[in-house]
Coordinates of C-alpha atoms and ligand atoms in Angstrom, one line a residue:
M1 CA 0.0 0.0 0.0
T2 CA 1.3 3.5 -0.8
S3 CA 0.5 6.5 1.3
A4 CA -0.8 8.5 -1.7
D5 CA -4.4 9.5 -1.3
L6 CA -6.6 8.3 -4.1
I7 CA -9.8 10.0 -3.1
T8 CA -10.1 13.1 -0.9
V9 CA -13.4 14.4 0.3
S10 CA -13.1 18.0 1.5
N11 CA -15.8 19.8 3.4
V12 CA -18.6 18.1 1.5
T13 CA -22.2 18.9 2.1
K14 CA -25.2 17.4 0.3
T15 CA -28.7 18.9 0.4
Y16 CA -31.5 17.1 -1.3
G17 CA -34.5 19.2 -2.5
E18 CA -35.2 22.8 -2.0
G19 CA -37.1 25.2 0.3
S20 CA -39.2 23.7 3.1
S21 CA -38.6 20.1 1.8
A22 CA -34.8 20.5 1.7
F23 CA -32.9 17.8 3.6
T24 CA -29.2 18.0 4.3
A25 CA -27.8 14.5 4.2
L26 CA -24.1 15.4 4.5
R27 CA -23.0 18.2 6.8
G28 CA -19.3 18.8 6.2
V29 CA -17.5 15.6 5.5
D30 CA -13.7 15.4 5.3
L31 CA -12.2 12.0 4.4
S32 CA -9.1 10.7 2.6
I33 CA -8.9 7.2 1.1
A34 CA -5.4 5.8 0.4
R35 CA -4.7 3.7 -2.7
G36 CA -5.1 0.1 -1.9
E37 CA -7.0 0.6 1.3
S38 CA -10.1 -1.3 2.3
L39 CA -12.6 1.1 4.0
A40 CA -15.9 0.3 5.6
I41 CA -18.6 3.0 6.0
V42 CA -20.9 2.2 8.8
G43 CA -23.7 3.9 10.7
K44 CA -27.5 3.9 11.3
S45 CA -30.0 3.8 8.5
G46 CA -30.5 7.3 7.1
S47 CA -27.2 8.6 8.4
G48 CA -25.8 9.4 5.0
K49 CA -23.7 6.4 4.0
S50 CA -25.1 5.9 0.5
T51 CA -25.1 9.6 -0.1
L52 CA -21.4 9.8 0.8
M53 CA -20.6 6.8 -1.4
H54 CA -22.5 8.3 -4.3
V55 CA -20.6 11.6 -4.2
M56 CA -17.3 9.8 -3.8
A57 CA -18.1 7.5 -6.8
L58 CA -19.0 10.5 -8.9
L59 CA -22.6 9.3 -9.3
D60 CA -23.9 12.5 -7.7
T61 CA -22.4 15.9 -7.1
P62 CA -21.9 17.5 -3.7
S63 CA -23.8 20.7 -2.9
T64 CA -20.6 22.3 -1.6
G65 CA -17.0 21.0 -1.1
T66 CA -14.8 19.0 -3.4
I67 CA -14.1 15.4 -4.3
T68 CA -10.5 15.0 -5.5
L69 CA -9.6 11.8 -7.4
D70 CA -5.9 11.2 -7.9
G71 CA -5.1 14.9 -7.5
T72 CA -7.8 16.1 -9.8
D73 CA -10.7 18.2 -8.5
T74 CA -13.6 16.3 -10.0
T75 CA -16.1 19.1 -9.4
R76 CA -14.3 21.1 -12.2
L77 CA -14.6 18.3 -14.8
S78 CA -17.2 18.3 -17.6
A79 CA -20.1 15.8 -17.2
S80 CA -18.7 13.6 -20.1
R81 CA -15.3 13.5 -18.5
V82 CA -16.8 12.5 -15.2
A83 CA -18.8 9.8 -16.9
R84 CA -15.7 8.4 -18.6
T85 CA -13.6 8.6 -15.4
R86 CA -16.3 6.7 -13.5
N87 CA -16.6 4.0 -16.2
D88 CA -12.8 3.6 -16.5
T89 CA -11.8 3.9 -12.8
F90 CA -14.6 2.5 -10.7
G91 CA -16.5 -0.8 -10.3
F92 CA -19.9 -0.9 -8.6
V93 CA -21.4 -3.6 -6.5
F94 CA -24.8 -2.0 -5.7
Q95 CA -28.0 -3.9 -5.2
Q96 CA -29.9 -1.2 -7.0
F97 CA -27.6 -1.5 -10.1
F98 CA -29.8 -4.2 -11.5
L99 CA -28.7 -6.5 -14.2
I100 CA -30.3 -6.1 -17.5
A101 CA -33.1 -8.7 -17.3
G102 CA -33.4 -10.0 -20.9
A103 CA -29.6 -9.8 -21.6
S104 CA -27.2 -12.7 -21.2
V105 CA -24.9 -12.9 -18.2
L106 CA -22.0 -12.4 -20.6
D107 CA -23.5 -9.2 -22.1
N108 CA -24.3 -7.9 -18.6
V109 CA -20.7 -8.4 -17.5
A110 CA -19.4 -6.8 -20.7
L111 CA -21.6 -3.7 -20.4
P112 CA -18.9 -1.3 -19.1
L113 CA -16.7 -2.4 -22.0
S114 CA -19.5 -1.6 -24.5
I115 CA -19.7 1.9 -22.9
A116 CA -15.9 2.2 -23.3
G117 CA -16.1 1.2 -27.0
V118 CA -14.2 -2.1 -26.8
S119 CA -14.7 -4.5 -29.7
R120 CA -17.1 -7.4 -29.3
K121 CA -14.5 -10.1 -29.4
E122 CA -12.4 -8.4 -26.7
R123 CA -15.5 -7.8 -24.6
E124 CA -16.4 -11.5 -24.7
R125 CA -12.9 -12.6 -23.9
K126 CA -12.7 -10.3 -20.9
A127 CA -16.2 -11.0 -19.7
L128 CA -15.6 -14.8 -19.8
A129 CA -12.3 -14.3 -17.8
A130 CA -14.1 -12.3 -15.2
L131 CA -16.9 -14.9 -14.9
E132 CA -14.3 -17.6 -14.6
R133 CA -12.8 -15.8 -11.6
L134 CA -16.2 -15.9 -9.9
D135 CA -16.8 -19.5 -10.9
M136 CA -19.7 -18.4 -13.1
A137 CA -18.4 -19.2 -16.6
D138 CA -20.9 -22.0 -17.1
K139 CA -23.7 -19.5 -16.8
A140 CA -22.3 -17.1 -19.3
R141 CA -25.1 -17.8 -21.9
N142 CA -27.9 -17.8 -19.4
R143 CA -30.3 -14.8 -19.1
A144 CA -29.3 -12.7 -16.0
T145 CA -32.8 -13.2 -14.6
D146 CA -32.4 -17.0 -14.5
L147 CA -29.9 -17.0 -11.7
S148 CA -30.1 -17.3 -7.9
G149 CA -29.6 -14.2 -5.7
G150 CA -26.0 -15.2 -4.9
Q151 CA -25.2 -15.9 -8.5
K152 CA -26.6 -12.5 -9.5
Q153 CA -24.4 -10.9 -6.9
R154 CA -21.4 -12.7 -8.4
V155 CA -22.3 -11.5 -11.8
V156 CA -22.5 -7.9 -10.5
I157 CA -19.0 -8.4 -9.1
A158 CA -17.7 -9.8 -12.4
R159 CA -19.1 -6.7 -14.1
A160 CA -17.5 -4.5 -11.5
L161 CA -14.1 -6.1 -12.3
I162 CA -14.3 -6.0 -16.0
N163 CA -12.6 -2.6 -16.5
D164 CA -9.7 -3.4 -14.1
P165 CA -11.0 -0.7 -11.8
E166 CA -8.8 1.1 -9.3
V167 CA -11.7 1.3 -6.8
I168 CA -14.7 -1.0 -6.1
F169 CA -17.6 0.7 -4.4
A170 CA -20.0 -1.7 -2.8
D171 CA -23.2 -0.8 -1.0
E172 CA -24.3 -3.7 1.3
P173 CA -22.6 -6.3 -1.0
T174 CA -23.6 -9.1 1.4
G175 CA -27.0 -7.6 2.4
N176 CA -29.5 -10.1 0.9
L177 CA -27.3 -13.2 0.8
D178 CA -27.2 -16.3 3.0
T179 CA -24.1 -16.7 5.2
A180 CA -22.1 -18.9 2.9
T181 CA -22.8 -16.9 -0.2
G182 CA -22.1 -13.7 1.7
Q183 CA -18.8 -15.1 2.8
A184 CA -17.9 -16.0 -0.8
V185 CA -18.6 -12.5 -2.0
E186 CA -16.6 -11.0 0.9
D187 CA -13.7 -13.4 0.2
T188 CA -13.8 -12.3 -3.5
L189 CA -13.6 -8.6 -2.6
F190 CA -10.8 -9.0 -0.2
T191 CA -8.8 -11.2 -2.5
L192 CA -9.0 -8.5 -5.2
N193 CA -7.9 -6.0 -2.6
R194 CA -4.9 -8.1 -1.5
E195 CA -3.8 -9.5 -4.8
Q196 CA -4.5 -6.6 -7.2
G197 CA -4.4 -3.7 -4.8
I198 CA -7.9 -2.6 -5.7
T199 CA -9.2 -0.1 -3.2
L200 CA -12.4 -1.2 -1.5
V201 CA -15.1 1.2 -0.2
I202 CA -17.9 -0.8 1.4
V203 CA -21.1 0.5 3.0
T204 CA -22.2 -2.2 5.3
H205 CA -24.4 -3.0 8.4
D206 CA -22.4 -6.3 8.8
P207 CA -20.0 -5.9 11.7
D208 CA -18.0 -8.9 10.5
L209 CA -17.5 -7.4 7.1
A210 CA -16.6 -4.0 8.6
A211 CA -14.1 -5.7 10.9
H212 CA -12.2 -7.2 8.0
C213 CA -11.6 -3.8 6.5
D214 CA -8.4 -1.9 7.2
R215 CA -10.5 1.0 8.5
A216 CA -14.0 1.8 9.5
V217 CA -15.6 5.2 9.3
T218 CA -18.8 5.8 11.2
I219 CA -21.4 8.3 9.9
A220 CA -24.1 9.8 12.1
D221 CA -26.4 12.6 10.9
G222 CA -24.3 13.4 7.9
R223 CA -21.0 13.7 9.8
V224 CA -18.0 11.5 10.3
V225 CA -18.1 10.7 14.0
A226 CA -15.4 7.9 14.2
D227 CA -12.5 6.8 12.0
E228 CA -10.9 3.7 13.3
R229 CA -8.0 1.6 11.9
R230 CA -7.9 -2.1 12.5
A231 CA -4.9 -3.1 14.6
A232 CA -2.3 -4.7 12.3
Ligands
ATP1 N1 -33.0 11.7 -3.3 C1 -33.3 12.1 -2.1 N2 -34.1 13.1 -1.8 C2 -34.3 13.5 -0.5 N3 -33.8 12.9 0.6 C3 -32.9 11.9 0.3 C4 -32.6 11.4 -1.0 N4 -31.8 10.4 -0.9 C5 -31.5 10.2 0.5 N5 -32.2 11.2 1.2 C6 -32.2 11.3 2.6 O1 -30.9 11.5 3.1 C7 -30.6 10.8 4.3 C8 -29.4 9.9 4.0 O2 -29.8 8.9 3.1 P1 -28.8 7.7 2.7 O3 -29.4 6.9 1.6 O4 -27.4 8.3 2.5 O5 -28.7 6.9 4.1 P2 -28.0 5.6 4.5 O6 -27.1 5.8 5.6 O7 -27.4 5.0 3.2 O8 -29.2 4.6 5.0 P3 -29.5 3.0 4.8 O9 -28.6 2.4 5.8 O10 -30.9 2.9 5.2 O11 -29.2 2.7 3.4 C9 -31.9 10.1 4.6 O12 -32.6 10.8 5.6 C10 -32.7 10.0 3.3 O13 -34.1 10.0 3.6
MG2 MG1 -27.8 3.3 2.1

């Protein structure tokens, strides 16, 4: 692990809505994430965890403050540049990022490569390799809907890996899974972190998963209230 910060959140606020219905979900967050780190974001429901993850992952913009990625202030980039950076640099394991129902497992996994304009042959080769890592190659030609919950989650991880991302953002990656499948998903994420140095940012309510991360940041009412490193 190097000490260089990959993502720096500086004095970020996020207010949803306007006027009397406005709600401030982030109230001045400062947070630096080092390259290669595994970071858990924990806290009660409604505390602002997903909101923080969305602004760090460039899926949403902060109301005030900045998100710096690899030294670049992303709030100054054009929308198309942000979209390209997101597609090239990040992988997402979000339950709400559904698989495309009618499409094959292979095409679902290859989607970020289609967005990046990679040729069909290369897309298929890479998608199959990613599915192999998740022990899902035999389901490549299935429709994504014809899978169990744990298999779908593994397809989502395969898709998150396809662009060799620097960071994987995961929101409750083990949330709806049985213990054994949840453990397999967790093992996959930490293997990627250890062997490829992929930075992990994981929102979780699972204390066991949080305890496996290098560091756990606790959010309460839109603020960071604790930042603990696991003893080496
Ligand atoms: N699009 C939105 N419009 C208005 N309010 C929102 C919106 N998204 C989130 N909020 C509010 O912002 C607060 C933080 O939401 P967020 O989704 O970040 O919480 P969370 O910590 O991820 O919770 P959970 O553990 O339940 O997923 C909540 O009070 C929520 O109702
Ligand atoms: Mg959430």
